[in-house]
């Protein structure tokens, strides 16, 4: 695809070659994310970071990624503080805000809302999560992490065996990741969820139609054996019609060190889009896994900045100029990533 000036709304936009292109640019961003160098390639550019749903990682990593390329960030973090509460349409908001920014990142609770907003925007819009639908940048950073983890084991993404565990119905990160993985060869998906929280049928059908091996499991133990990647998710309680229903699923599938040791192959990579629910009644990914070297959750979050820098660089057409605007860092930097 031609990234320049494009909206990034769904992983359906990407072909395998596009993913590889994004990953090459992300690799180039490492010295800037590591604070070995700074670049001012986006000096003067403005990002409107609009989050109409709670977010910590996604919002701050998009903002930091833009800052690391030298740009300025303006944030809107509450619907209550925006004109949407006065009945303003997404169309009007998009027309107005796109006059004030060079690129917009948006998260919104309704499926399809970011695409609707993008239709009226005069600048590129990146979907940072539209309700239960999609979360493309999360899926890209997850896949980038999978690629790195598999490379360190002498493997590629092709022939991957992955178990996706938890709320597969409302988990937008899972929806986008499943679709993105389907661009590779011979992926084996184990979908592990209560029957009511299964992956939407249209996504299951598309994975099968692309020739992949897809199996559904309703028991944790049989679902997580013989895989390379164990991708655990939180019950998306904010998407349930009522709290009682959400409570029924909390804590149903919990992965801890003992369960991992008993059921998983020794080097199985453990991933989670975060936040993990660390309340005692949930613990879908137990805190006792923290010393497990295969726990990749914080490598995922570090990779998120690289992927988001790459998306900005591609959409704003500066990917090949980043190094021309680079300087050494002049302040103290802890070697956080070593
Ligand atoms: N942070 C991810 C999302 O925004 C996953 C989650 O919230 O559980 O979809």
CSV table of C-alpha atoms and ligand atoms in Angstrom, one decimal:
chain,number,residue,atom,x,y,z
A,1,UNK,CA,0.0,0.0,0.0
A,2,UNK,CA,1.0,3.6,-0.3
A,3,UNK,CA,1.3,4.8,3.3
A,4,UNK,CA,1.8,8.5,2.5
A,5,UNK,CA,-1.3,10.4,3.7
A,6,UNK,CA,-3.2,7.2,4.3
A,7,UNK,CA,-5.5,6.5,7.2
A,8,UNK,CA,-4.6,3.4,9.3
A,9,UNK,CA,-8.0,2.0,10.3
A,10,UNK,CA,-7.9,-1.8,10.0
A,11,UNK,CA,-5.4,-4.5,9.5
A,12,UNK,CA,-7.4,-5.5,6.5
A,13,UNK,CA,-5.5,-2.7,4.7
A,14,UNK,CA,-2.2,-4.5,4.9
A,15,UNK,CA,-0.5,-7.1,2.6
A,16,UNK,CA,2.4,-9.1,3.9
A,17,UNK,CA,4.9,-6.8,2.1
A,18,UNK,CA,3.4,-3.8,3.9
A,19,UNK,CA,3.9,-5.5,7.3
A,20,UNK,CA,7.5,-6.2,6.4
A,21,UNK,CA,8.0,-2.6,5.3
A,22,UNK,CA,6.6,-1.3,8.6
A,23,UNK,CA,8.9,-3.6,10.5
A,24,UNK,CA,12.0,-2.5,8.6
A,25,UNK,CA,11.2,1.2,9.5
A,26,UNK,CA,10.5,0.2,13.1
A,27,UNK,CA,13.9,-1.5,13.3
A,28,UNK,CA,15.4,1.8,12.2
A,29,UNK,CA,13.8,3.6,15.1
A,30,UNK,CA,15.6,1.6,17.8
A,31,UNK,CA,18.4,4.2,18.5
A,32,UNK,CA,15.8,6.9,19.0
A,33,UNK,CA,13.6,4.8,21.3
A,34,UNK,CA,16.8,3.8,23.2
A,35,UNK,CA,17.7,7.5,23.6
A,36,UNK,CA,21.1,6.9,21.9
A,37,UNK,CA,20.1,9.6,19.4
A,38,UNK,CA,17.4,12.2,18.9
A,39,UNK,CA,15.8,13.3,15.6
A,40,UNK,CA,13.9,16.4,14.8
A,41,UNK,CA,12.4,15.1,11.5
A,42,UNK,CA,8.9,16.1,12.6
A,43,UNK,CA,9.8,19.4,14.0
A,44,UNK,CA,6.7,21.7,13.7
A,45,UNK,CA,4.3,18.8,13.1
A,46,UNK,CA,1.3,18.5,15.4
A,47,UNK,CA,-0.4,15.2,16.5
A,48,UNK,CA,-4.0,15.4,17.9
A,49,UNK,CA,-4.1,12.4,20.3
A,50,UNK,CA,-7.9,11.9,20.9
A,51,UNK,CA,-8.8,9.3,23.4
A,52,UNK,CA,-12.5,9.0,24.2
A,53,UNK,CA,-12.0,5.7,26.1
A,54,UNK,CA,-9.5,4.9,28.9
A,55,UNK,CA,-6.0,4.3,27.8
A,56,UNK,CA,-2.5,4.5,29.3
A,57,UNK,CA,0.0,2.6,27.2
A,58,UNK,CA,-1.5,3.3,23.8
A,59,UNK,CA,-2.1,7.0,24.4
A,60,UNK,CA,1.3,7.6,25.9
A,61,UNK,CA,3.3,5.5,23.5
A,62,UNK,CA,1.6,7.2,20.5
A,63,UNK,CA,2.4,10.6,22.1
A,64,UNK,CA,6.0,9.6,23.0
A,65,UNK,CA,6.6,8.2,19.5
A,66,UNK,CA,5.6,11.5,18.0
A,67,UNK,CA,7.7,13.4,20.4
A,68,UNK,CA,10.7,11.1,19.7
A,69,UNK,CA,10.4,12.2,16.0
A,70,UNK,CA,10.5,15.8,17.1
A,71,UNK,CA,6.7,16.6,16.8
A,72,UNK,CA,4.3,18.3,19.2
A,73,UNK,CA,1.3,16.5,20.8
A,74,UNK,CA,-2.1,17.9,21.7
A,75,UNK,CA,-4.3,15.6,23.8
A,76,UNK,CA,-8.1,15.2,24.3
A,77,UNK,CA,-8.7,12.5,26.9
A,78,UNK,CA,-12.3,12.7,27.9
A,79,UNK,CA,-15.5,12.8,26.0
A,80,UNK,CA,-16.9,14.9,28.8
A,81,UNK,CA,-14.4,17.7,28.0
A,82,UNK,CA,-15.1,17.6,24.2
A,83,UNK,CA,-17.9,19.0,22.1
A,84,UNK,CA,-19.2,15.4,21.4
A,85,UNK,CA,-21.2,15.8,24.6
A,86,UNK,CA,-22.9,18.9,23.1
A,87,UNK,CA,-24.2,16.7,20.3
A,88,UNK,CA,-21.5,17.5,17.8
A,89,UNK,CA,-21.1,14.9,15.1
A,90,UNK,CA,-17.9,13.0,14.4
A,91,UNK,CA,-18.0,14.6,11.0
A,92,UNK,CA,-17.9,18.2,12.4
A,93,UNK,CA,-15.3,17.3,15.0
A,94,UNK,CA,-13.1,15.8,12.3
A,95,UNK,CA,-13.5,18.8,10.0
A,96,UNK,CA,-12.5,21.1,12.7
A,97,UNK,CA,-9.6,19.2,14.3
A,98,UNK,CA,-8.0,18.2,11.1
A,99,UNK,CA,-7.5,21.9,10.5
A,100,UNK,CA,-5.3,22.1,13.6
A,101,UNK,CA,-3.2,19.0,13.2
A,102,UNK,CA,-1.0,17.0,10.7
A,103,UNK,CA,-2.2,13.6,11.9
A,104,UNK,CA,-4.8,12.4,14.3
A,105,UNK,CA,-4.8,9.3,16.5
A,106,UNK,CA,-8.2,8.4,17.8
A,107,UNK,CA,-9.8,5.9,20.2
A,108,UNK,CA,-13.5,5.7,20.6
A,109,UNK,CA,-16.0,3.2,22.2
A,110,UNK,CA,-18.0,2.5,19.1
A,111,UNK,CA,-17.0,0.0,16.4
A,112,UNK,CA,-16.6,1.8,13.1
A,113,UNK,CA,-16.5,5.3,14.7
A,114,UNK,CA,-12.8,6.0,13.8
A,115,UNK,CA,-13.5,5.1,10.1
A,116,UNK,CA,-16.5,7.4,10.1
A,117,UNK,CA,-14.4,10.2,11.6
A,118,UNK,CA,-11.6,9.6,9.0
A,119,UNK,CA,-14.0,10.2,6.2
A,120,UNK,CA,-14.3,13.8,7.2
A,121,UNK,CA,-10.7,14.3,8.2
A,122,UNK,CA,-8.3,16.3,6.0
A,123,UNK,CA,-5.3,14.6,7.6
A,124,UNK,CA,-4.4,11.0,8.2
A,125,UNK,CA,-6.2,9.2,11.0
A,126,UNK,CA,-4.8,6.3,12.9
A,127,UNK,CA,-7.3,4.0,14.7
A,128,UNK,CA,-6.1,3.4,18.4
A,129,UNK,CA,-9.1,1.1,19.1
A,130,UNK,CA,-12.7,1.4,18.0
A,131,UNK,CA,-14.8,-0.4,20.6
A,132,UNK,CA,-14.7,-4.1,20.3
A,133,UNK,CA,-13.7,-3.9,16.6
A,134,UNK,CA,-10.0,-3.4,15.9
A,135,UNK,CA,-6.7,-2.2,17.3
A,136,UNK,CA,-4.3,-2.2,14.4
A,137,UNK,CA,-1.2,-0.7,16.1
A,138,UNK,CA,-1.5,-3.2,18.9
A,139,UNK,CA,-1.6,-6.1,16.5
A,140,UNK,CA,1.4,-4.7,14.6
A,141,UNK,CA,3.4,-4.4,17.8
A,142,UNK,CA,2.3,-7.9,18.9
A,143,UNK,CA,3.3,-9.4,15.5
A,144,UNK,CA,6.7,-7.5,15.6
A,145,UNK,CA,7.2,-8.9,19.1
A,146,UNK,CA,6.3,-12.4,17.9
A,147,UNK,CA,8.8,-12.0,15.0
A,148,UNK,CA,11.6,-11.0,17.3
A,149,UNK,CA,10.8,-13.8,19.9
A,150,UNK,CA,10.7,-16.4,17.2
A,151,UNK,CA,13.9,-15.1,15.5
A,152,UNK,CA,15.7,-15.5,18.8
A,153,UNK,CA,14.6,-19.2,18.7
A,154,UNK,CA,15.7,-19.6,15.1
A,155,UNK,CA,12.2,-19.5,13.7
A,156,UNK,CA,9.9,-17.3,11.6
A,157,UNK,CA,6.3,-16.3,11.8
A,158,UNK,CA,5.3,-18.9,9.2
A,159,UNK,CA,4.2,-22.2,10.8
A,160,UNK,CA,3.5,-20.4,14.1
A,161,UNK,CA,1.5,-22.2,16.7
A,162,UNK,CA,-0.4,-19.7,18.9
A,163,UNK,CA,-3.0,-20.1,21.7
A,164,UNK,CA,-5.3,-17.0,22.2
A,165,UNK,CA,-6.9,-17.2,25.6
A,166,UNK,CA,-9.7,-15.3,27.3
A,167,UNK,CA,-12.3,-12.9,26.0
A,168,UNK,CA,-12.0,-13.4,22.3
A,169,UNK,CA,-15.4,-12.0,21.6
A,170,UNK,CA,-14.8,-8.4,22.7
A,171,UNK,CA,-11.0,-8.3,22.6
A,172,UNK,CA,-10.2,-6.0,19.7
A,173,UNK,CA,-6.4,-6.7,20.0
A,174,UNK,CA,-7.1,-10.4,19.4
A,175,UNK,CA,-9.4,-9.6,16.4
A,176,UNK,CA,-6.7,-7.5,14.7
A,177,UNK,CA,-3.8,-9.9,15.6
A,178,UNK,CA,-5.7,-13.0,14.3
A,179,UNK,CA,-6.3,-11.3,10.9
A,180,UNK,CA,-2.8,-10.0,10.6
A,181,UNK,CA,-1.3,-13.5,11.3
A,182,UNK,CA,-3.5,-14.9,8.6
A,183,UNK,CA,-1.2,-13.1,6.1
A,184,UNK,CA,1.5,-15.6,6.9
A,185,UNK,CA,1.8,-19.4,6.0
A,186,UNK,CA,0.4,-22.3,7.9
A,187,UNK,CA,-0.6,-20.7,11.2
A,188,UNK,CA,-2.1,-23.0,13.9
A,189,UNK,CA,-4.6,-21.1,16.0
A,190,UNK,CA,-5.9,-22.5,19.3
A,191,UNK,CA,-8.8,-20.3,20.4
A,192,UNK,CA,-9.3,-20.8,24.1
A,193,UNK,CA,-12.4,-19.1,25.6
A,194,UNK,CA,-15.7,-19.9,27.3
A,195,UNK,CA,-18.2,-20.7,24.5
A,196,UNK,CA,-20.0,-17.4,25.0
A,197,UNK,CA,-16.8,-15.4,24.5
A,198,UNK,CA,-15.6,-17.1,21.3
A,199,UNK,CA,-13.9,-15.3,18.5
A,200,UNK,CA,-16.5,-13.8,16.1
A,201,UNK,CA,-17.6,-16.3,13.5
A,202,UNK,CA,-16.7,-14.1,10.5
A,203,UNK,CA,-13.1,-13.9,11.7
A,204,UNK,CA,-12.9,-17.7,12.4
A,205,UNK,CA,-14.3,-18.3,8.9
A,206,UNK,CA,-11.8,-15.9,7.3
A,207,UNK,CA,-8.8,-17.7,9.0
A,208,UNK,CA,-10.1,-21.1,7.8
A,209,UNK,CA,-10.7,-19.7,4.3
A,210,UNK,CA,-7.1,-18.6,4.2
A,211,UNK,CA,-6.1,-22.2,4.8
A,212,UNK,CA,-5.0,-22.0,8.5
A,213,UNK,CA,-5.6,-24.6,11.1
A,214,UNK,CA,-8.1,-23.2,13.6
A,215,UNK,CA,-9.3,-25.1,16.7
A,216,UNK,CA,-11.6,-23.9,19.4
A,217,UNK,CA,-11.1,-25.0,23.1
A,218,UNK,CA,-13.1,-24.4,26.1
A,219,UNK,CA,-10.6,-25.8,28.6
A,220,UNK,CA,-7.4,-24.0,29.5
A,221,UNK,CA,-5.1,-27.0,30.0
A,222,UNK,CA,-5.8,-28.6,26.6
A,223,UNK,CA,-5.8,-25.2,24.9
A,224,UNK,CA,-2.3,-24.1,25.8
A,225,UNK,CA,-0.2,-27.1,25.2
A,226,UNK,CA,2.0,-27.5,22.0
A,227,UNK,CA,2.2,-23.8,21.1
A,228,UNK,CA,5.0,-21.3,20.5
A,229,UNK,CA,3.0,-18.3,21.7
A,230,UNK,CA,0.5,-18.1,24.6
A,231,UNK,CA,-1.4,-14.8,24.1
A,232,UNK,CA,-3.6,-14.1,27.2
A,233,UNK,CA,-6.3,-11.4,27.4
A,234,UNK,CA,-8.4,-9.7,30.0
A,235,UNK,CA,-12.2,-10.0,30.2
A,236,UNK,CA,-13.3,-6.8,28.5
A,237,UNK,CA,-15.8,-6.0,31.2
A,238,UNK,CA,-16.6,-2.5,29.9
A,239,UNK,CA,-18.1,-4.1,26.7
A,240,UNK,CA,-20.6,-6.4,28.5
A,241,UNK,CA,-24.3,-5.5,28.7
A,242,UNK,CA,-24.2,-5.7,32.5
A,243,UNK,CA,-21.6,-6.1,35.3
A,244,UNK,CA,-23.1,-9.4,36.5
A,245,UNK,CA,-22.4,-11.0,33.2
A,246,UNK,CA,-18.8,-9.8,33.2
A,247,UNK,CA,-18.3,-11.1,36.7
A,248,UNK,CA,-19.3,-14.6,35.6
A,249,UNK,CA,-16.2,-14.8,33.4
A,250,UNK,CA,-13.7,-13.1,35.6
A,251,UNK,CA,-10.9,-15.5,36.8
A,252,UNK,CA,-12.2,-18.4,34.7
A,253,UNK,CA,-8.9,-18.8,32.8
A,254,UNK,CA,-5.8,-18.1,34.9
A,255,UNK,CA,-2.3,-18.7,33.8
A,256,UNK,CA,0.3,-18.9,36.5
A,257,UNK,CA,3.8,-20.4,36.7
A,258,UNK,CA,2.5,-23.8,37.9
A,259,UNK,CA,0.0,-24.1,35.1
A,260,UNK,CA,2.6,-23.0,32.6
A,261,UNK,CA,5.2,-25.5,33.8
A,262,UNK,CA,2.6,-28.3,33.8
A,263,UNK,CA,1.0,-27.7,30.4
A,264,UNK,CA,3.2,-25.6,28.1
A,265,UNK,CA,6.3,-26.4,26.2
A,266,UNK,CA,9.4,-25.1,28.0
A,267,UNK,CA,10.1,-22.0,25.8
A,268,UNK,CA,6.5,-20.9,25.1
A,269,UNK,CA,6.4,-17.1,24.8
A,270,UNK,CA,3.8,-15.5,27.1
A,271,UNK,CA,2.2,-12.3,25.8
A,272,UNK,CA,-0.7,-10.0,26.8
A,273,UNK,CA,-1.9,-6.7,25.3
A,274,UNK,CA,-2.1,-5.3,28.8
A,275,UNK,CA,-3.5,-4.1,31.1
A,276,UNK,CA,-3.6,-7.4,32.9
A,277,UNK,CA,-6.2,-7.6,35.6
A,278,UNK,CA,-4.2,-8.1,38.7
A,279,UNK,CA,-7.1,-8.1,41.1
A,280,UNK,CA,-7.2,-11.3,43.2
A,281,UNK,CA,-10.5,-12.5,41.6
A,282,UNK,CA,-9.1,-12.1,38.0
A,283,UNK,CA,-5.3,-12.7,37.6
A,284,UNK,CA,-5.6,-14.0,34.1
A,285,UNK,CA,-1.8,-13.7,34.0
A,286,UNK,CA,-0.5,-14.2,37.5
A,287,UNK,CA,2.2,-11.9,39.0
A,288,UNK,CA,4.2,-15.0,39.8
A,289,UNK,CA,5.3,-15.2,36.1
A,290,UNK,CA,7.4,-12.1,36.5
A,291,UNK,CA,10.7,-13.9,36.7
A,292,UNK,CA,9.9,-16.2,33.7
A,293,UNK,CA,12.2,-15.1,30.9
A,294,UNK,CA,9.6,-16.1,28.4
A,295,UNK,CA,7.2,-13.4,29.7
A,296,UNK,CA,7.4,-10.9,26.8
A,297,UNK,CA,4.7,-8.4,28.0
A,298,UNK,CA,7.2,-5.6,28.7
A,299,UNK,CA,9.1,-6.3,25.5
A,300,UNK,CA,5.7,-5.8,23.7
A,301,UNK,CA,5.2,-2.4,25.3
A,302,UNK,CA,8.8,-1.3,24.4
A,303,UNK,CA,8.2,-2.4,20.8
A,304,UNK,CA,5.0,-0.4,20.7
A,305,UNK,CA,6.9,2.9,20.5
A,306,UNK,CA,9.0,1.6,17.6
A,307,UNK,CA,5.9,0.5,15.7
A,308,UNK,CA,4.1,3.8,16.3
A,309,UNK,CA,7.1,5.8,15.3
A,310,UNK,CA,7.2,3.8,12.1
A,311,UNK,CA,3.5,4.5,11.3
A,312,UNK,CA,4.0,8.2,11.8
A,313,UNK,CA,7.2,8.2,9.7
A,314,UNK,CA,5.5,6.3,6.9
A,315,UNK,CA,2.2,8.2,6.9
A,316,UNK,CA,3.9,11.6,7.0
A,317,UNK,CA,6.6,10.5,4.5
A,318,UNK,CA,9.7,11.0,6.5
A,319,UNK,CA,10.9,7.4,6.9
A,320,UNK,CA,14.0,8.0,4.8
A,321,UNK,CA,14.9,11.3,6.4
A,322,UNK,CA,14.9,10.4,10.0
A,323,UNK,CA,18.6,9.9,10.2
A,324,UNK,CA,19.4,13.2,8.4
A,325,UNK,CA,17.9,15.0,11.3
A,326,UNK,CA,19.6,13.1,14.0
A,327,UNK,CA,21.9,14.3,16.8
A,328,UNK,CA,23.5,12.6,19.8
A,329,UNK,CA,21.6,12.8,23.0
A,330,UNK,CA,23.1,15.4,25.3
A,331,UNK,CA,21.5,14.5,28.6
A,332,UNK,CA,21.9,11.6,31.0
A,333,UNK,CA,20.1,8.5,29.8
A,334,UNK,CA,19.9,5.3,31.8
A,335,UNK,CA,20.5,2.3,29.7
A,336,UNK,CA,17.0,1.1,30.1
A,337,UNK,CA,16.8,-1.3,27.3
A,338,UNK,CA,20.1,-3.2,27.8
B,1,LIG,N1,-5.2,-2.4,25.8
B,1,LIG,C1,-5.9,-3.3,24.9
B,1,LIG,C2,-7.1,-2.5,24.2
B,1,LIG,O1,-7.2,-1.3,24.3
B,1,LIG,C3,-6.4,-4.5,25.6
B,1,LIG,C4,-7.3,-4.3,26.8
B,1,LIG,O2,-7.7,-3.2,27.1
B,1,LIG,O3,-7.6,-5.4,27.4
B,1,LIG,O4,-7.9,-3.2,23.6
